[in-house]
Short mmCIF file of C-alpha atoms and ligand atoms in Angstrom, two decimals:
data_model
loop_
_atom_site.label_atom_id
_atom_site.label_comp_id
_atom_site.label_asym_id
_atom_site.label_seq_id
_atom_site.Cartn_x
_atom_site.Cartn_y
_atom_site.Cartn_z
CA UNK A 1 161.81 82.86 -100.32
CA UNK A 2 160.79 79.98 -102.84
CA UNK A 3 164.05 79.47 -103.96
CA UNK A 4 165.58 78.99 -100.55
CA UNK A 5 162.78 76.72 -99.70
CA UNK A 6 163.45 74.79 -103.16
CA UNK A 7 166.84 75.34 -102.32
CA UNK A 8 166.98 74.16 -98.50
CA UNK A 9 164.24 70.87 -99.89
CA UNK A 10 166.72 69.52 -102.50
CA UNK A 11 169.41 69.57 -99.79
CA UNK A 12 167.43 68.32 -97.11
CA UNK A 13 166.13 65.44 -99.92
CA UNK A 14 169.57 64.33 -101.01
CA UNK A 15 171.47 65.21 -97.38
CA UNK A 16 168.96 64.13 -94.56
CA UNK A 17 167.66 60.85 -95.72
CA UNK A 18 164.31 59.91 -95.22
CA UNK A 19 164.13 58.70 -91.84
CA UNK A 20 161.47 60.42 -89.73
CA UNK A 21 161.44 58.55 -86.25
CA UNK A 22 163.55 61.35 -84.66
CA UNK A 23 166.46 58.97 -83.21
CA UNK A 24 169.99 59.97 -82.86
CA UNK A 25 170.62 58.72 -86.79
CA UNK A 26 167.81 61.26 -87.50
CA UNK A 27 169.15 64.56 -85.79
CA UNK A 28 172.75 63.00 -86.88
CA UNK A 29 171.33 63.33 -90.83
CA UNK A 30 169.65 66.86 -90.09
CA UNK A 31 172.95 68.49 -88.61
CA UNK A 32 174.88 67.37 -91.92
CA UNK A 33 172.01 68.52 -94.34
CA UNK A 34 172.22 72.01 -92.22
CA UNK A 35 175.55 72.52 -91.90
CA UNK A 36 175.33 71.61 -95.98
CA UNK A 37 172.84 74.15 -96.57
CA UNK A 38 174.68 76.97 -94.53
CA UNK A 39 177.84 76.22 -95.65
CA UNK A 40 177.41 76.38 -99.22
CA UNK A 41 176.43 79.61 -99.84
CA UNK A 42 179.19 80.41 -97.27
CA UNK A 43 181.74 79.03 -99.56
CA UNK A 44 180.78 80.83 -102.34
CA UNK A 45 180.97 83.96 -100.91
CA UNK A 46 184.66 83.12 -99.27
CA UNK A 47 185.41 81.67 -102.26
CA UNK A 48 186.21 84.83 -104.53
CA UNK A 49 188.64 86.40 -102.31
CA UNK A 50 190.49 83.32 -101.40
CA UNK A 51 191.13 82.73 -104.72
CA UNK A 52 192.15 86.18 -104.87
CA UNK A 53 194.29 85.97 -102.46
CA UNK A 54 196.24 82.77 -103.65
CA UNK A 55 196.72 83.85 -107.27
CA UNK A 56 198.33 87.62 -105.14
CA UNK A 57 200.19 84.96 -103.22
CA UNK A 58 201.07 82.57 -106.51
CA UNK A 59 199.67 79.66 -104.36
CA UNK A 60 197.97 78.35 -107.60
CA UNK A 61 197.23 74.76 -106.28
CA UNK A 62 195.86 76.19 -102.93
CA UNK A 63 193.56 77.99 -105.29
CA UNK A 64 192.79 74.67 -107.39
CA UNK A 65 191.97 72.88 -103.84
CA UNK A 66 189.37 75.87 -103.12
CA UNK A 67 187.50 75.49 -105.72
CA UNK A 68 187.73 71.55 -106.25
CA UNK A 69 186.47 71.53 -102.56
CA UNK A 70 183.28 74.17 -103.06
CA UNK A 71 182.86 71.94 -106.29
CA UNK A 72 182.96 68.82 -104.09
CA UNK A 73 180.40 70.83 -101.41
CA UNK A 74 178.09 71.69 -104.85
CA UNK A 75 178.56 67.60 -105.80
CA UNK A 76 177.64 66.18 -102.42
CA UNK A 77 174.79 68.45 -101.81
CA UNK A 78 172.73 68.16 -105.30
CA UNK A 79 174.07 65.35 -106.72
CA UNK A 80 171.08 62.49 -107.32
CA UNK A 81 171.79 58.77 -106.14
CA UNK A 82 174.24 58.91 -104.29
CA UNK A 83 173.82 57.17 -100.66
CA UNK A 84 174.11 59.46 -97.65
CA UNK A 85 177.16 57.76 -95.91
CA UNK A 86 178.91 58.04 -99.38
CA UNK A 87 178.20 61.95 -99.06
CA UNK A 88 179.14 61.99 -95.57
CA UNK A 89 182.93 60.19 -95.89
CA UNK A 90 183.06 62.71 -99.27
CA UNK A 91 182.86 65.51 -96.81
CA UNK A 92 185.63 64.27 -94.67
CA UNK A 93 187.63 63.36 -97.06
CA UNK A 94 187.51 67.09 -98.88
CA UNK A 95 187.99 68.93 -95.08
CA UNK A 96 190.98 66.38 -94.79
CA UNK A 97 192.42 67.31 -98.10
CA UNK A 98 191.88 71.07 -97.46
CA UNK A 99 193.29 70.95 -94.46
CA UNK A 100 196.44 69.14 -95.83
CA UNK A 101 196.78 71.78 -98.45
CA UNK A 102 196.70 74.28 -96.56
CA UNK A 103 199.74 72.83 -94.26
CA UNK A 104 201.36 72.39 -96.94
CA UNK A 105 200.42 75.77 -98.83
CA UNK A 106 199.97 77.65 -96.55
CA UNK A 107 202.42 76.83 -94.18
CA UNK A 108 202.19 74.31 -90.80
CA UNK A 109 201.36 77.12 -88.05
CA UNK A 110 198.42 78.00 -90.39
CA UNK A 111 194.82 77.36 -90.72
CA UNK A 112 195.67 73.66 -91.97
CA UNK A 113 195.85 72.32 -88.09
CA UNK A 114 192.29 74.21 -87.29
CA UNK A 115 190.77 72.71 -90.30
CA UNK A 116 191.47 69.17 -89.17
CA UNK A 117 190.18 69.32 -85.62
CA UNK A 118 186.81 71.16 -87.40
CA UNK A 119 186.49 68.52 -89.59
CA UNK A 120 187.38 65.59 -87.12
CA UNK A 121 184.62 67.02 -84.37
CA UNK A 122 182.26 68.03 -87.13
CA UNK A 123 182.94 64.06 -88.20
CA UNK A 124 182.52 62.68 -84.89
CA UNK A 125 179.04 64.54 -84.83
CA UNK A 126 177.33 63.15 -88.27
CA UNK A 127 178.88 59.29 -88.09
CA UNK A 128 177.42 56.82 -86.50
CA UNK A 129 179.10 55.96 -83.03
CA UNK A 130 180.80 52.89 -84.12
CA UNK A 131 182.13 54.89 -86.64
CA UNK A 132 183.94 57.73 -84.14
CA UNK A 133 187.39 57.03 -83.24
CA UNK A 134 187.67 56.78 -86.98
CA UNK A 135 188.20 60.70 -87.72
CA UNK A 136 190.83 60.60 -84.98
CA UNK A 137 193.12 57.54 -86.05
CA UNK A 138 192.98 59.26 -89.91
CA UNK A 139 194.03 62.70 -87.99
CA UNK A 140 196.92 60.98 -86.62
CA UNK A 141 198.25 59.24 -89.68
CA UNK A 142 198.26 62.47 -91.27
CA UNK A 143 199.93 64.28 -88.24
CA UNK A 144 202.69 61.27 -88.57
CA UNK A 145 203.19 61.78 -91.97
CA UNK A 146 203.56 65.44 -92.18
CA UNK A 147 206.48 64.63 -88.90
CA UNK A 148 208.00 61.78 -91.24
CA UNK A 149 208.45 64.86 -93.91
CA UNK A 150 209.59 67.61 -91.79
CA UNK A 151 212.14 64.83 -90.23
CA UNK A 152 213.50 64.09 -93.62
CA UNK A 153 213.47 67.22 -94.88
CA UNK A 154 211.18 66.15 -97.66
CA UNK A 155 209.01 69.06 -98.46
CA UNK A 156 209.62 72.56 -98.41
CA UNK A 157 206.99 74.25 -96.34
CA UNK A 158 206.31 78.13 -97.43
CA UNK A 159 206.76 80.83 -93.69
CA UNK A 160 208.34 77.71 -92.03
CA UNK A 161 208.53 78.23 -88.79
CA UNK A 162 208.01 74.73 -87.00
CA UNK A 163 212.01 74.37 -87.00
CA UNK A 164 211.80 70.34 -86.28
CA UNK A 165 209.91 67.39 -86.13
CA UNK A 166 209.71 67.31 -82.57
CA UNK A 167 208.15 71.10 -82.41
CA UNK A 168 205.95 69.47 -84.99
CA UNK A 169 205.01 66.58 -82.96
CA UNK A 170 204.76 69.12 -79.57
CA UNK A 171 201.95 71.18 -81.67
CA UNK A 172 199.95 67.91 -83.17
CA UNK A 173 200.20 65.96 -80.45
CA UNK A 174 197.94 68.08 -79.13
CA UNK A 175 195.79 68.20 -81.95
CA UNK A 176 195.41 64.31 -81.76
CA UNK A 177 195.26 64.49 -78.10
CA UNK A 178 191.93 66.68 -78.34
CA UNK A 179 190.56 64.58 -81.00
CA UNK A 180 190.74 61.37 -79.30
CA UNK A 181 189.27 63.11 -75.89
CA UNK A 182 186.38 63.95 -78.32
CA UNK A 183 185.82 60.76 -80.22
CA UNK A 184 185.39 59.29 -76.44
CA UNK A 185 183.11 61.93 -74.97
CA UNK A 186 180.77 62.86 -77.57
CA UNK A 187 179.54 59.03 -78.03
CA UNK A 188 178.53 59.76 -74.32
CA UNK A 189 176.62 62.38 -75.00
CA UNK A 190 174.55 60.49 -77.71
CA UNK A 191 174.32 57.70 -75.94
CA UNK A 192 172.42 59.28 -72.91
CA UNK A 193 170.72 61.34 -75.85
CA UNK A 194 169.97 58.36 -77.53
CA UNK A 195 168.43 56.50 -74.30
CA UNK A 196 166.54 59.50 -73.36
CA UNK A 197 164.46 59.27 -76.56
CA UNK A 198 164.15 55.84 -76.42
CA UNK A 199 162.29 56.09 -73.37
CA UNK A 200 160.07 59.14 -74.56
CA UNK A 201 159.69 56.58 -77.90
CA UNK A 202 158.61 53.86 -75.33
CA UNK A 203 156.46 55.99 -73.42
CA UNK A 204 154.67 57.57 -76.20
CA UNK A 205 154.04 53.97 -77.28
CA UNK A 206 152.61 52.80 -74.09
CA UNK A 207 150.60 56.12 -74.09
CA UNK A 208 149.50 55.88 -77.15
CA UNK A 209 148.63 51.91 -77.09
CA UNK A 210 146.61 53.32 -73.59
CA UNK A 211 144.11 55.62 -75.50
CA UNK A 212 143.67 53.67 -77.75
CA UNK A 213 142.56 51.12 -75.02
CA UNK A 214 140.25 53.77 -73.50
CA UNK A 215 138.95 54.46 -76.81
CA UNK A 216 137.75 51.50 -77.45
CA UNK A 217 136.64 50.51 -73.76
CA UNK A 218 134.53 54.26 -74.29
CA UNK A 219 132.93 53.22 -77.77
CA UNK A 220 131.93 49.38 -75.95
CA UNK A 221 130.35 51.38 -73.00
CA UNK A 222 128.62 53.69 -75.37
CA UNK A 223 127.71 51.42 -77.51
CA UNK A 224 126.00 48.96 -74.65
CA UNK A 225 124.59 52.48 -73.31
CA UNK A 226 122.37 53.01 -76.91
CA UNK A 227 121.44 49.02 -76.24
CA UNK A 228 120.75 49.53 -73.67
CA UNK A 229 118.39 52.75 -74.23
CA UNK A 230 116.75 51.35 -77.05
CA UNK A 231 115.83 47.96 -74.94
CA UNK A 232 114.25 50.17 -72.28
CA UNK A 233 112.88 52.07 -75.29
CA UNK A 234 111.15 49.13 -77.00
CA UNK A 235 110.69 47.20 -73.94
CA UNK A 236 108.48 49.96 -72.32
CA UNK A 237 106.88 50.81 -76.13
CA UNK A 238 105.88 47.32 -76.02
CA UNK A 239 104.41 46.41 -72.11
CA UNK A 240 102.01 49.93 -72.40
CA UNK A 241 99.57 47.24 -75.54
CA UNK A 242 99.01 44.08 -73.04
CA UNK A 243 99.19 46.41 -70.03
CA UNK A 244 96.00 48.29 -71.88
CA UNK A 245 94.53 45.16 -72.89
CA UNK A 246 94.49 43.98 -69.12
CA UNK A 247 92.99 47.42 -67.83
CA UNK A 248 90.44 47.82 -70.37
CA UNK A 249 88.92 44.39 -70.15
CA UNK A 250 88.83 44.67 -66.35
CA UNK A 251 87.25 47.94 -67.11
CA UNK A 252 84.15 46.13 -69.43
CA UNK A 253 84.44 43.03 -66.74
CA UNK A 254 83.59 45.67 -64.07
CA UNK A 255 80.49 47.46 -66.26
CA UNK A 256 79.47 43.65 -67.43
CA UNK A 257 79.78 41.72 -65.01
CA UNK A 258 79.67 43.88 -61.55
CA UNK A 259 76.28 43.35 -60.44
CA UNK A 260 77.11 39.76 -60.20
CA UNK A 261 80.17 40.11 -58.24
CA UNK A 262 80.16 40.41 -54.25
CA UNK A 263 82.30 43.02 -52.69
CA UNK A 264 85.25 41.23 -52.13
CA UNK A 265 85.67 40.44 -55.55
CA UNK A 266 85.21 44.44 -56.48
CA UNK A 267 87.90 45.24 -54.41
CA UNK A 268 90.22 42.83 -56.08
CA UNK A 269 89.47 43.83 -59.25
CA UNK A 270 89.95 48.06 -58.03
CA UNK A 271 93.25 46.69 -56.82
CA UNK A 272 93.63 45.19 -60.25
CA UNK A 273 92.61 48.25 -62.27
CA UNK A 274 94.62 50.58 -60.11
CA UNK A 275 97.74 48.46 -59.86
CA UNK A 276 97.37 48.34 -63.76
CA UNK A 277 97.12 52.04 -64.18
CA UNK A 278 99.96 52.45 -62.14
CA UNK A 279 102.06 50.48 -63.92
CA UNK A 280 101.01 52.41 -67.22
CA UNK A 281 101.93 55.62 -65.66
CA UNK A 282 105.32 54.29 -64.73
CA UNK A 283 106.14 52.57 -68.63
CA UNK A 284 104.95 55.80 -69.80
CA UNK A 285 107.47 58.32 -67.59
CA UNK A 286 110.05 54.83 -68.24
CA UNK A 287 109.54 55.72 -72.31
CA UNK A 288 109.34 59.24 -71.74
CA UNK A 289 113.36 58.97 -69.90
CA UNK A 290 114.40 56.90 -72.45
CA UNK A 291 113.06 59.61 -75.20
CA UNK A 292 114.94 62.02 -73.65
CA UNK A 293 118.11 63.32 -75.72
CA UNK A 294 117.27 60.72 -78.23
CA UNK A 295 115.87 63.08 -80.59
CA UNK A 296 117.74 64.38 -83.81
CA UNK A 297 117.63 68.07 -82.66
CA UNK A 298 120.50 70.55 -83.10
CA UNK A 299 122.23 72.76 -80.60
CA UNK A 300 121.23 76.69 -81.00
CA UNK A 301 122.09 79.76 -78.89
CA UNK A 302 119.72 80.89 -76.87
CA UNK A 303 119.48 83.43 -73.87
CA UNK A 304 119.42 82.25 -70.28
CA UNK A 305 116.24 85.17 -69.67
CA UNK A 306 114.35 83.70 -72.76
CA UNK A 307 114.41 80.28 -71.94
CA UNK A 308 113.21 81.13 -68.41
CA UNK A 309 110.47 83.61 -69.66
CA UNK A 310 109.43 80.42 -71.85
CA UNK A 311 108.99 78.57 -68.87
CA UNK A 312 107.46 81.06 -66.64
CA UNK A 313 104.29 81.55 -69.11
CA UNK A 314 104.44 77.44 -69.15
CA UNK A 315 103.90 77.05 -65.09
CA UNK A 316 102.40 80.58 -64.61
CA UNK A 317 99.36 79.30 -62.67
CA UNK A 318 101.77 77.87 -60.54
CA UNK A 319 103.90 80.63 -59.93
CA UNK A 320 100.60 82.66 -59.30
CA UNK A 321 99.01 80.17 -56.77
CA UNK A 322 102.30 80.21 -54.62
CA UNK A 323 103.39 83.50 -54.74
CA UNK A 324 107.07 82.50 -56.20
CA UNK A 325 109.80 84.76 -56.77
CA UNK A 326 112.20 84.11 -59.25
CA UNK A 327 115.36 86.17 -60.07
CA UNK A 328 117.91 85.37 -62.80
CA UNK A 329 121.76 86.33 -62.91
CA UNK A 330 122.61 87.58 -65.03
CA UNK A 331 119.75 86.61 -67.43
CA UNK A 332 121.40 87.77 -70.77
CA UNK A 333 124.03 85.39 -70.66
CA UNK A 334 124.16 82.96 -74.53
CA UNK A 335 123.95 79.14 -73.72
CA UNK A 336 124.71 76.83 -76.60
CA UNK A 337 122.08 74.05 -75.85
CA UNK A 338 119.50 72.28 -76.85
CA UNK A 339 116.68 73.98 -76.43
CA UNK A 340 114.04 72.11 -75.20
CA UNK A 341 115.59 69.68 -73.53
CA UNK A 342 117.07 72.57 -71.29
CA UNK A 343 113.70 74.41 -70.99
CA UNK A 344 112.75 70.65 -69.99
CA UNK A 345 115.71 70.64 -67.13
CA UNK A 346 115.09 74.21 -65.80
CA UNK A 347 111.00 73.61 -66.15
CA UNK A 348 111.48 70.24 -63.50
CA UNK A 349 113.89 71.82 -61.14
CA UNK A 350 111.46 75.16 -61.20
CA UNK A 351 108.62 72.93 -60.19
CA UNK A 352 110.28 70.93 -57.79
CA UNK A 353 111.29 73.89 -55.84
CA UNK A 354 107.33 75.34 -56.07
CA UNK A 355 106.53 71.76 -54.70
CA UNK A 356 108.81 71.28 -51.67
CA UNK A 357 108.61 74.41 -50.36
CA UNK A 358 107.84 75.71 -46.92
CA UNK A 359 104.34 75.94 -45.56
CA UNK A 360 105.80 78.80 -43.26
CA UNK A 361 107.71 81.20 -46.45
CA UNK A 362 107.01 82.09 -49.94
CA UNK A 363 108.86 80.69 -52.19
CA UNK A 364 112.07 82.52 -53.40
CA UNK A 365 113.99 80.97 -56.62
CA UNK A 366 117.19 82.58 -57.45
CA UNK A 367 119.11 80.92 -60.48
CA UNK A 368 122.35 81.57 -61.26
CA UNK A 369 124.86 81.62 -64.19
CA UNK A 370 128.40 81.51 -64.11
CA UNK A 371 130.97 81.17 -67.13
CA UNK A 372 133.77 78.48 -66.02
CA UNK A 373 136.57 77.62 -68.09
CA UNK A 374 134.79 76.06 -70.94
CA UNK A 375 131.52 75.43 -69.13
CA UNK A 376 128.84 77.14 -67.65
CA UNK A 377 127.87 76.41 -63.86
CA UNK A 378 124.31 76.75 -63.11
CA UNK A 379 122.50 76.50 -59.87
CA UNK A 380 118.82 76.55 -59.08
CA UNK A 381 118.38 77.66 -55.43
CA UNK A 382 115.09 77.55 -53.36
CA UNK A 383 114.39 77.82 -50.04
CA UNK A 384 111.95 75.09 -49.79
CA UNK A 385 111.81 72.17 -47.51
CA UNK A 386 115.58 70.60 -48.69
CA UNK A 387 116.89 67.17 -48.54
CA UNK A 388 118.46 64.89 -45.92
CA UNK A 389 121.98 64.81 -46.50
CA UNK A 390 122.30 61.10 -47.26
CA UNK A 391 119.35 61.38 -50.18
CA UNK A 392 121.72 63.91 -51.66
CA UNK A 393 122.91 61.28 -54.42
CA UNK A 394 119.96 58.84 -54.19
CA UNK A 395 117.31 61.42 -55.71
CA UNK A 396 118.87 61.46 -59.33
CA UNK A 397 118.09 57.49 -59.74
CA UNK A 398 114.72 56.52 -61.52
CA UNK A 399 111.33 56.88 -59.58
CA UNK A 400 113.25 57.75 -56.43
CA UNK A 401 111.14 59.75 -53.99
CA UNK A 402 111.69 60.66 -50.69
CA UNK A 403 107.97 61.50 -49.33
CA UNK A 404 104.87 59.81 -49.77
CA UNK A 405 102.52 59.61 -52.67
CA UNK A 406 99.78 61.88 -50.52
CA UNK A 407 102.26 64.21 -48.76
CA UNK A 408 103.68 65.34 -52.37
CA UNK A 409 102.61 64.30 -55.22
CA UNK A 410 105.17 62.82 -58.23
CA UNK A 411 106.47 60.31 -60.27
CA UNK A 412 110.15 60.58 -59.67
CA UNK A 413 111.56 60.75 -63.15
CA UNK A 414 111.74 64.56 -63.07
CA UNK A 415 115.60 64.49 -61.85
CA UNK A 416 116.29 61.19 -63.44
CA UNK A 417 115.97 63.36 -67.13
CA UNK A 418 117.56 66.72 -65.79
CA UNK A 419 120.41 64.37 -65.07
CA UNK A 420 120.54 62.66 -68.55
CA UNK A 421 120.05 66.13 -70.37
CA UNK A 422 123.14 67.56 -67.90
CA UNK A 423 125.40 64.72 -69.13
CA UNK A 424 124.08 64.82 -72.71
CA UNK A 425 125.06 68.23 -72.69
CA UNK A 426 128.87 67.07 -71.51
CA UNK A 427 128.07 67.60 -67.58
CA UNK A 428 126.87 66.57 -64.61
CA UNK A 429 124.47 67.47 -62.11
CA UNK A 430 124.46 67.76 -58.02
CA UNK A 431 122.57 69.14 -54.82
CA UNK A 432 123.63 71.00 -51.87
CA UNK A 433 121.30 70.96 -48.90
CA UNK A 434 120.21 71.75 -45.93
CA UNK A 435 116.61 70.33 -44.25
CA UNK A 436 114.49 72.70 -43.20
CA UNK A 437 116.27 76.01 -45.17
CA UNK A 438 116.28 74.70 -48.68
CA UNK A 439 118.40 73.55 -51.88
CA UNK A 440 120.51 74.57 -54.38
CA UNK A 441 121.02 72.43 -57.90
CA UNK A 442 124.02 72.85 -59.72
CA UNK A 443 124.30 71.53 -62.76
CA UNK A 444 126.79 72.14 -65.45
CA UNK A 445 127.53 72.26 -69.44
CA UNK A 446 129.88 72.68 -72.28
CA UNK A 447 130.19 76.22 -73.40
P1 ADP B 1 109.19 63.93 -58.19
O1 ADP B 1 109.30 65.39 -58.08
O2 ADP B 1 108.23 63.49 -59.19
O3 ADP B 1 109.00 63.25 -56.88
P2 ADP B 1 111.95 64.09 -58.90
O4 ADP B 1 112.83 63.12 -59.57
O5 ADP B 1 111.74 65.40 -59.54
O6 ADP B 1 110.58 63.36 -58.71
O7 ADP B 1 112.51 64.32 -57.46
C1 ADP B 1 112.91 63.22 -56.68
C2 ADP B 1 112.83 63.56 -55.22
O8 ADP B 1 113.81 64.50 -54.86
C3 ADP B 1 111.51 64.22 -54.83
O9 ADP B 1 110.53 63.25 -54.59
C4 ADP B 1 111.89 64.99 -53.58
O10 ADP B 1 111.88 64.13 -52.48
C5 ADP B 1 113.33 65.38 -53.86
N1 ADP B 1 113.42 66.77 -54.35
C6 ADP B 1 113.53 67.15 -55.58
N2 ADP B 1 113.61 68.49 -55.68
C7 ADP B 1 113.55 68.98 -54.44
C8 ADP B 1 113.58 70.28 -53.87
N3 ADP B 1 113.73 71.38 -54.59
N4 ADP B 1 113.48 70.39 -52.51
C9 ADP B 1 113.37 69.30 -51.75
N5 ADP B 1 113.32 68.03 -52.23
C10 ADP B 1 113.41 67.86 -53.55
#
């Protein structure tokens, strides 16, 4: 096996050239070095018996002619330095020379006539097009010579049968008739061929040139996207000091200076303290989106049922106070995910449904696994109080709520972070609703 690849190499080295943008000129190369590395050990095998049979025969020079033209075959295929077109008009000219020896030796009805339309198609196929009608004007000379001879009588040709030159030029006409039909068509061929792979060249370039486009458009976005994170990061890291500042001293003015003040003045400052507050809680749940999925945490496998059970024991008071039901399916399925920040995803849409729910049912959580393609789809249903249609999208954006502060009580960052753990985790999130009968979160991740 290595010696046929070492073998099948060395040909392929000195036979196919080098070129490897698969054009015409290419696959033109790779026939020759094929045909090469087939027909040599071909050769070698016919060789024995031909010479055999032309020493039986006392056809001595056909004999020389077989074995200069395997020696040729051996020359052309290993022989170092030597340019490929060089190799290539070798080959013709030894299938040429063949051929005319065997006319001659072997008689003009013979294998000679075969030999030269072989070697004229075979010729048509490894030149380059300009190069085709070449085979076929050389085929012709020799066809007139060989009717010149027979005309004059001027060589004695062994089994003659071919009485005349004009039986002669009946049978090669035909020869040079093909030859020249072939020389025209085949060009054709490779042409078409030839324009075919230009245009999968030109659109491999475009495609190519394309993502590489995206690419880069993708890193710019992701790259402004971290900016962007770590501004909000900093920015909120930042406002919580002066923000404290201005609450605490309004704090100590209150306690210092209160007994001074009239009424008015105390509610401005309340306002103050509690618009102040409010603005800390908001920074903080700000930093605490921005935290999300920035740590340096690792994916692991973990089981749908434990990461649930985690999370039951978390908001069990809850679950006790409201009477919830939750049921898992199938609860042994193996998610690939980071850990807490899915506990974090499953723990807010758990708690959301315990929040809206019904006055008039207990609550009833069924969560759901399915394997997709390569992701897992994963929906949270309740049947709480749901969501007008048109909120559907709205209630994934930052501190979006859709009730009032004293009907239900929240920040609304909860879905803001299950949506930036869904996409850090390669997916996406959604809601189907219906007011009044409840909700069902899908979200989605890589397997
Ligand atoms: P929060 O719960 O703090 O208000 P979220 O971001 O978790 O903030 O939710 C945003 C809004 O989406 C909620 O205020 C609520 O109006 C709506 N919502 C979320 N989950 C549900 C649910 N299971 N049923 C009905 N409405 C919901």
């Amino acid at each position: 096996m290595s010696i046929w690849k070492a073998y099948t190499n060395k040909i392929n080295y000195n036979c196919a050239g080098s070129g490897n943008v698969k054009d015409m000129d290419y696959w033109r190369n790779n026939l020759f070095a094929t045909s090469i590395i087939f027909l040599l050990p071909f050769c070698l095998i016919a060789l024995a018996p031909g010479i055999y049979f032309c020493i039986v025969t006392q056809k001595y020079i056909l004999a020389i002619v077989d074995i200069l033209t395997v020696t040729a075959i051996l020359f052309i295929a290993f022989m170092p330095g030597i340019n490929l077109l060089v190799r290539k008009v070798l080959f013709f000219s030894f299938v040429v020379i063949l051929s005319c020896a065997l006319l001659l030796y072997g008689g003009l009805p013979g294998p000679g006539l075969l030999y030269l339309l072989a070697g004229c198609t075979f010729s048509i196929l490894i030149f380059p097009t300009t190069y085709s009608f070449w085979p076929a004007w050389i085929v012709t000379g020799i066809c007139i010579l060989f009717g010149i001879a027979i005309f004059f009588n001027a060589i004695a040709f062994p089994r003659q049968n071919l009485a005349s030159a004009s039986e002669w030029v009946a049978v090669s006409s035909n020869l040079v008739f093909i030859v020249f039909l072939l020389a025209a068509l085949i060009p054709r061929l490779f042409k078409g061929l030839q324009e075919t792979l230009d245009k999968e060249k030109k659109l491999k370039a475009a495609l190519r040139k394309q993502q590489e486009e995206l690419q880069q458009a993708l890193h710019q976005v992701q790259q402004k996207n971290n900016e962007l994170e770590h501004f909000a990061y900093v920015a909120s890291h930042d406002l919580q000091e002066p923000l404290r500042m201005v609450t605490s001293f309004m704090g100590l003015l209150k306690n210092k200076y209160g007994d001074q003040l009239d009424e008015r003045a105390h509610t401005y400052m309340n306002f103050a303290v509690d618009g102040g507050k409010r603005m800390q809680k908001m920074i903080s749940d700000l930093l605490d989106v921005s935290r999300t999925g920035r740590g340096n945490a690792i994916k692991e496998r973990v089981q749908l049922g434990d990461i649930l059970n985690e999370i039951q024991q978390n908001i069990f008071k809850l679950i006790e106070e409201n009477n919830v039901t939750i049921l898992i399916e199938p609860a042994h399925t193996v998610l690939t995910v980071y850990r807490g920040d899915i506990s974090r995803l499953f723990q807010n849409l758990l708690s959301n449904a315990i929040k809206f729910r019904r006055k008039d049912a207990d609550p009833v959580i069924r969560i759901c696994c399915t394997g997709q393609e390569n992701r897992w789809l994963i929906s949270v249903e309740d049947n709480g109080i749901g969501i007008e249609n048109d909120k559907s999208e709205k209630i994934f954006e930052i501190f979006t709520r859709l009730h009032a502060q004293d009907i239900y009580q929240g920040s609304g960052i909860g879905l803001a972070i299950c949506k930036k753990i869904a996409e850090q985790h390669g997916g996406n999130i959604w809601v189907a609703s219906e007011e009044g009968k409840g909700s069902t979160f899908y979200f989605t991740i890589q397997k």
